mmCIF file of C-alpha atoms in Angstrom:
data_model
loop_
_atom_site.group_PDB
_atom_site.id
_atom_site.type_symbol
_atom_site.label_atom_id
_atom_site.label_comp_id
_atom_site.label_asym_id
_atom_site.label_seq_id
_atom_site.Cartn_x
_atom_site.Cartn_y
_atom_site.Cartn_z
ATOM 1 C CA UNK A 1 127.561 106.634 128.107
ATOM 2 C CA UNK A 2 124.784 108.915 129.091
ATOM 3 C CA UNK A 3 124.844 109.363 132.721
ATOM 4 C CA UNK A 4 121.480 111.397 132.943
ATOM 5 C CA UNK A 5 118.590 109.942 130.980
ATOM 6 C CA UNK A 6 115.153 111.202 130.419
ATOM 7 C CA UNK A 7 113.523 108.350 128.592
ATOM 8 C CA UNK A 8 110.376 110.280 127.592
ATOM 9 C CA UNK A 9 111.053 112.533 124.622
ATOM 10 C CA UNK A 10 107.623 113.774 124.934
ATOM 11 C CA UNK A 11 104.635 114.322 127.054
ATOM 12 C CA UNK A 12 101.205 115.930 126.440
ATOM 13 C CA UNK A 13 98.674 116.939 129.237
ATOM 14 C CA UNK A 14 95.505 118.747 129.577
ATOM 15 C CA UNK A 15 95.461 122.150 131.149
ATOM 16 C CA UNK A 16 94.913 122.158 134.899
ATOM 17 C CA UNK A 17 96.163 118.439 135.193
ATOM 18 C CA UNK A 18 99.571 117.338 136.623
ATOM 19 C CA UNK A 19 102.687 116.882 134.345
ATOM 20 C CA UNK A 20 105.154 114.389 135.523
ATOM 21 C CA UNK A 21 108.603 114.506 134.007
ATOM 22 C CA UNK A 22 111.128 111.894 134.861
ATOM 23 C CA UNK A 23 114.848 111.590 135.019
ATOM 24 C CA UNK A 24 117.351 108.674 135.835
ATOM 25 C CA UNK A 25 121.027 109.027 136.500
ATOM 26 C CA UNK A 26 123.470 106.285 136.975
ATOM 27 C CA UNK A 27 126.493 108.273 138.725
ATOM 28 C CA UNK A 28 126.231 107.823 142.468
ATOM 29 C CA UNK A 29 128.619 110.909 142.927
ATOM 30 C CA UNK A 30 125.851 113.144 141.570
ATOM 31 C CA UNK A 31 124.225 114.900 144.548
ATOM 32 C CA UNK A 32 122.848 118.125 143.074
ATOM 33 C CA UNK A 33 120.054 118.143 140.616
ATOM 34 C CA UNK A 34 118.474 120.866 138.642
ATOM 35 C CA UNK A 35 115.612 121.173 136.063
ATOM 36 C CA UNK A 36 115.886 123.530 133.167
ATOM 37 C CA UNK A 37 113.174 124.684 130.957
ATOM 38 C CA UNK A 38 113.836 125.779 127.244
ATOM 39 C CA UNK A 39 111.463 127.507 124.816
ATOM 40 C CA UNK A 40 112.327 127.298 121.086
ATOM 41 C CA UNK A 41 115.246 129.634 120.021
ATOM 42 C CA UNK A 42 115.996 130.643 123.600
ATOM 43 C CA UNK A 43 118.694 129.311 126.129
ATOM 44 C CA UNK A 44 117.717 126.858 128.942
ATOM 45 C CA UNK A 45 116.460 128.824 132.076
ATOM 46 C CA UNK A 46 116.721 127.528 135.633
ATOM 47 C CA UNK A 47 113.538 126.069 137.148
ATOM 48 C CA UNK A 48 114.173 124.472 140.349
ATOM 49 C CA UNK A 49 116.944 122.320 142.088
ATOM 50 C CA UNK A 50 117.490 119.809 144.774
ATOM 51 C CA UNK A 51 120.565 118.806 146.952
ATOM 52 C CA UNK A 52 120.724 115.059 147.648
ATOM 53 C CA UNK A 53 120.352 115.834 151.384
ATOM 54 C CA UNK A 54 116.593 116.333 150.510
ATOM 55 C CA UNK A 55 113.954 114.227 148.864
ATOM 56 C CA UNK A 56 111.541 117.018 147.971
ATOM 57 C CA UNK A 57 111.825 120.576 146.973
ATOM 58 C CA UNK A 58 108.813 122.650 146.098
ATOM 59 C CA UNK A 59 108.485 126.315 144.569
ATOM 60 C CA UNK A 60 104.885 127.240 143.714
ATOM 61 C CA UNK A 61 103.555 124.859 141.073
ATOM 62 C CA UNK A 62 106.824 122.947 140.724
ATOM 63 C CA UNK A 63 107.958 120.210 142.756
ATOM 64 C CA UNK A 64 110.991 118.016 142.462
ATOM 65 C CA UNK A 65 111.389 114.637 143.944
ATOM 66 C CA UNK A 66 114.663 112.732 144.702
ATOM 67 C CA UNK A 67 114.930 109.008 145.132
ATOM 68 C CA UNK A 68 118.366 108.544 145.753
ATOM 69 C CA UNK A 69 118.287 104.745 146.051
ATOM 70 C CA UNK A 70 116.584 104.394 142.761
ATOM 71 C CA UNK A 71 118.714 107.325 141.214
ATOM 72 C CA UNK A 72 115.681 108.910 140.130
ATOM 73 C CA UNK A 73 113.938 112.242 140.146
ATOM 74 C CA UNK A 74 110.813 113.702 138.914
ATOM 75 C CA UNK A 75 109.446 117.066 138.210
ATOM 76 C CA UNK A 76 105.808 117.709 138.952
ATOM 77 C CA UNK A 77 103.972 120.528 137.675
ATOM 78 C CA UNK A 78 100.598 121.224 138.878
ATOM 79 C CA UNK A 79 98.161 122.613 137.737
ATOM 80 C CA UNK A 80 99.691 122.484 134.267
ATOM 81 C CA UNK A 81 99.322 125.710 132.128
ATOM 82 C CA UNK A 82 99.770 126.098 128.420
ATOM 83 C CA UNK A 83 102.624 128.265 128.869
ATOM 84 C CA UNK A 84 104.503 125.483 130.598
ATOM 85 C CA UNK A 85 104.773 123.877 126.983
ATOM 86 C CA UNK A 86 108.538 123.766 126.481
ATOM 87 C CA UNK A 87 111.614 121.212 126.437
ATOM 88 C CA UNK A 88 112.343 120.436 129.954
ATOM 89 C CA UNK A 89 116.140 119.291 130.758
ATOM 90 C CA UNK A 90 117.159 117.471 133.811
ATOM 91 C CA UNK A 91 120.784 118.228 134.883
ATOM 92 C CA UNK A 92 123.202 116.528 137.674
ATOM 93 C CA UNK A 93 126.301 117.933 139.073
ATOM 94 C CA UNK A 94 128.652 116.590 141.964
ATOM 95 C CA UNK A 95 129.121 118.524 144.942
ATOM 96 C CA UNK A 96 131.741 121.290 145.069
ATOM 97 C CA UNK A 97 133.526 119.573 148.125
ATOM 98 C CA UNK A 98 134.609 116.796 145.869
ATOM 99 C CA UNK A 99 136.591 119.155 143.620
ATOM 100 C CA UNK A 100 133.567 119.715 141.474
ATOM 101 C CA UNK A 101 134.044 122.386 138.768
ATOM 102 C CA UNK A 102 130.548 123.451 138.180
ATOM 103 C CA UNK A 103 130.107 120.875 135.417
ATOM 104 C CA UNK A 104 126.427 119.822 134.503
ATOM 105 C CA UNK A 105 125.560 116.763 132.940
ATOM 106 C CA UNK A 106 122.250 117.228 130.961
ATOM 107 C CA UNK A 107 119.597 114.706 129.967
ATOM 108 C CA UNK A 108 118.257 114.906 126.389
ATOM 109 C CA UNK A 109 115.156 116.557 127.438
ATOM 110 C CA UNK A 110 111.362 116.050 127.364
ATOM 111 C CA UNK A 111 108.920 118.123 125.272
ATOM 112 C CA UNK A 112 105.960 118.965 127.455
ATOM 113 C CA UNK A 113 102.839 119.991 125.480
ATOM 114 C CA UNK A 114 99.923 121.381 127.657
ATOM 115 C CA UNK A 115 96.816 121.468 125.693
ATOM 116 C CA UNK A 116 94.194 124.387 126.528
ATOM 117 C CA UNK B 1 119.354 144.293 129.922
ATOM 118 C CA UNK B 2 120.170 140.764 128.859
ATOM 119 C CA UNK B 3 121.950 138.839 131.389
ATOM 120 C CA UNK B 4 123.830 136.457 129.074
ATOM 121 C CA UNK B 5 124.199 137.383 125.560
ATOM 122 C CA UNK B 6 125.655 135.821 122.438
ATOM 123 C CA UNK B 7 126.651 136.901 119.034
ATOM 124 C CA UNK B 8 125.783 136.022 116.424
ATOM 125 C CA UNK B 9 122.559 134.243 116.856
ATOM 126 C CA UNK B 10 122.861 132.339 113.474
ATOM 127 C CA UNK B 11 126.111 131.555 111.684
ATOM 128 C CA UNK B 12 126.293 129.982 108.388
ATOM 129 C CA UNK B 13 129.599 129.207 106.810
ATOM 130 C CA UNK B 14 131.627 126.894 104.575
ATOM 131 C CA UNK B 15 133.828 123.918 105.662
ATOM 132 C CA UNK B 16 137.331 124.966 106.329
ATOM 133 C CA UNK B 17 136.475 128.425 107.629
ATOM 134 C CA UNK B 18 137.601 129.863 110.975
ATOM 135 C CA UNK B 19 134.658 131.588 112.924
ATOM 136 C CA UNK B 20 134.268 133.076 116.447
ATOM 137 C CA UNK B 21 131.324 133.254 118.721
ATOM 138 C CA UNK B 22 131.143 135.924 121.375
ATOM 139 C CA UNK B 23 129.582 135.648 124.763
ATOM 140 C CA UNK B 24 129.093 138.305 127.561
ATOM 141 C CA UNK B 25 127.461 138.331 130.809
ATOM 142 C CA UNK B 26 126.460 141.279 132.966
ATOM 143 C CA UNK B 27 125.650 139.385 136.092
ATOM 144 C CA UNK B 28 128.937 139.940 137.642
ATOM 145 C CA UNK B 29 129.421 136.193 137.689
ATOM 146 C CA UNK B 30 133.146 134.791 137.921
ATOM 147 C CA UNK B 31 132.686 131.412 135.834
ATOM 148 C CA UNK B 32 131.631 130.896 132.351
ATOM 149 C CA UNK B 33 130.771 127.968 130.248
ATOM 150 C CA UNK B 34 130.464 126.779 126.531
ATOM 151 C CA UNK B 35 127.937 124.028 125.843
ATOM 152 C CA UNK B 36 127.227 122.413 122.635
ATOM 153 C CA UNK B 37 123.746 120.931 121.824
ATOM 154 C CA UNK B 38 124.047 118.425 118.935
ATOM 155 C CA UNK B 39 121.467 117.015 116.569
ATOM 156 C CA UNK B 40 120.444 114.459 119.086
ATOM 157 C CA UNK B 41 119.527 117.557 121.536
ATOM 158 C CA UNK B 42 122.138 116.467 124.048
ATOM 159 C CA UNK B 43 123.681 119.475 125.926
ATOM 160 C CA UNK B 44 127.372 118.783 126.619
ATOM 161 C CA UNK B 45 129.718 121.175 128.257
ATOM 162 C CA UNK B 46 132.952 121.924 126.423
ATOM 163 C CA UNK B 47 134.777 124.503 128.544
ATOM 164 C CA UNK B 48 134.584 126.420 131.592
ATOM 165 C CA UNK B 49 136.450 129.196 132.844
ATOM 166 C CA UNK B 50 136.676 130.769 136.450
ATOM 167 C CA UNK B 51 138.078 134.370 136.676
ATOM 168 C CA UNK B 52 139.636 133.772 133.329
ATOM 169 C CA UNK B 53 141.316 130.603 134.160
ATOM 170 C CA UNK B 54 140.451 127.555 132.230
ATOM 171 C CA UNK B 55 138.949 124.912 134.770
ATOM 172 C CA UNK B 56 136.993 122.507 132.476
ATOM 173 C CA UNK B 57 138.347 121.235 129.074
ATOM 174 C CA UNK B 58 136.201 118.373 127.825
ATOM 175 C CA UNK B 59 137.601 116.086 124.961
ATOM 176 C CA UNK B 60 137.037 118.650 122.491
ATOM 177 C CA UNK B 61 139.088 118.857 119.318
ATOM 178 C CA UNK B 62 141.878 121.509 119.601
ATOM 179 C CA UNK B 63 140.350 123.363 116.715
ATOM 180 C CA UNK B 64 138.069 124.817 119.322
ATOM 181 C CA UNK B 65 139.870 127.562 121.559
ATOM 182 C CA UNK B 66 138.113 129.535 123.985
ATOM 183 C CA UNK B 67 139.408 133.088 125.129
ATOM 184 C CA UNK B 68 138.496 134.985 128.059
ATOM 185 C CA UNK B 69 139.659 138.533 127.952
ATOM 186 C CA UNK B 70 138.064 139.376 131.305
ATOM 187 C CA UNK B 71 135.699 137.546 133.501
ATOM 188 C CA UNK B 72 132.516 139.090 131.836
ATOM 189 C CA UNK B 73 133.599 137.642 128.455
ATOM 190 C CA UNK B 74 134.224 134.059 127.098
ATOM 191 C CA UNK B 75 134.570 133.638 123.239
ATOM 192 C CA UNK B 76 134.742 130.745 121.338
ATOM 193 C CA UNK B 77 137.112 130.506 118.364
ATOM 194 C CA UNK B 78 136.710 127.548 115.959
ATOM 195 C CA UNK B 79 139.332 126.816 113.205
ATOM 196 C CA UNK B 80 138.884 124.693 110.160
ATOM 197 C CA UNK B 81 135.258 124.181 110.465
ATOM 198 C CA UNK B 82 133.844 120.812 109.859
ATOM 199 C CA UNK B 83 130.381 119.487 108.887
ATOM 200 C CA UNK B 84 130.111 117.771 112.168
ATOM 201 C CA UNK B 85 130.525 121.270 114.149
ATOM 202 C CA UNK B 86 126.946 122.139 113.135
ATOM 203 C CA UNK B 87 125.115 122.614 116.438
ATOM 204 C CA UNK B 88 123.728 124.959 118.727
ATOM 205 C CA UNK B 89 126.299 126.531 121.014
ATOM 206 C CA UNK B 90 125.240 127.869 124.246
ATOM 207 C CA UNK B 91 127.333 130.075 126.546
ATOM 208 C CA UNK B 92 126.528 130.151 130.421
ATOM 209 C CA UNK B 93 127.718 131.760 133.522
ATOM 210 C CA UNK B 94 127.374 131.187 137.224
ATOM 211 C CA UNK B 95 128.552 132.641 140.569
ATOM 212 C CA UNK B 96 130.465 129.727 142.140
ATOM 213 C CA UNK B 97 131.232 130.056 145.781
ATOM 214 C CA UNK B 98 133.931 127.810 147.361
ATOM 215 C CA UNK B 99 132.219 125.168 149.485
ATOM 216 C CA UNK B 100 128.647 125.930 148.351
ATOM 217 C CA UNK B 101 126.338 123.499 146.398
ATOM 218 C CA UNK B 102 126.585 124.169 142.662
ATOM 219 C CA UNK B 103 125.297 127.451 141.779
ATOM 220 C CA UNK B 104 122.655 128.207 138.951
ATOM 221 C CA UNK B 105 124.068 128.376 135.576
ATOM 222 C CA UNK B 106 122.373 131.143 133.515
ATOM 223 C CA UNK B 107 122.260 130.457 129.713
ATOM 224 C CA UNK B 108 122.591 132.761 126.766
ATOM 225 C CA UNK B 109 120.079 132.454 123.752
ATOM 226 C CA UNK B 110 122.260 130.196 121.785
ATOM 227 C CA UNK B 111 124.207 130.367 118.433
ATOM 228 C CA UNK B 112 122.904 127.959 115.844
ATOM 229 C CA UNK B 113 126.165 127.067 113.624
ATOM 230 C CA UNK B 114 125.659 125.667 110.188
ATOM 231 C CA UNK B 115 128.636 124.373 108.292
ATOM 232 C CA UNK B 116 128.024 123.852 104.607
#
């Protein structure tokens, strides 16, 4: 049972436009969410995160939105650049206070292609 | 000055063999993890060690045995390799602080294991 789902395996956008990557989760105990970016033959690298007490977190061109009632989060990249082409993983974790061990549950990834 | 390193990067071996993958982090983190990325690209946690103590042990066959000689190293030993063990294995580390939100996990470049 996949608790974190990224239903779009791939996305293609034009350079300069907005990229929107989506992620849905089923476990209401999740309250910390992260996005990782992965290039071929490399490990995932942290991009941005959001706690459930917020509905938006912004870092430069990257913004993550969280809709807790819908159990949905999205990553917006604007403007998109060719160097953003990679696989993007959404991940979720329960908070430390509930005995969390640092375990992350990952989605299956979305491959973003930004065309020049 | 690689933060999380894994060796080897590629490992091709016959069914039934025993092999080890090594992981080292120079970030001073106290928690290390092993993840498996299967053919469907899902990243799933296998083990986690905090200060050399096992804190996460997912439903992984006991042919897989992690070993942490010190908090900077977490090695993965696999006995009696099977075809289904073929995957990319990622090591990660984080600095977890009690009472805070989940800390960012930093990943190694991965080890692609192919069992023939």
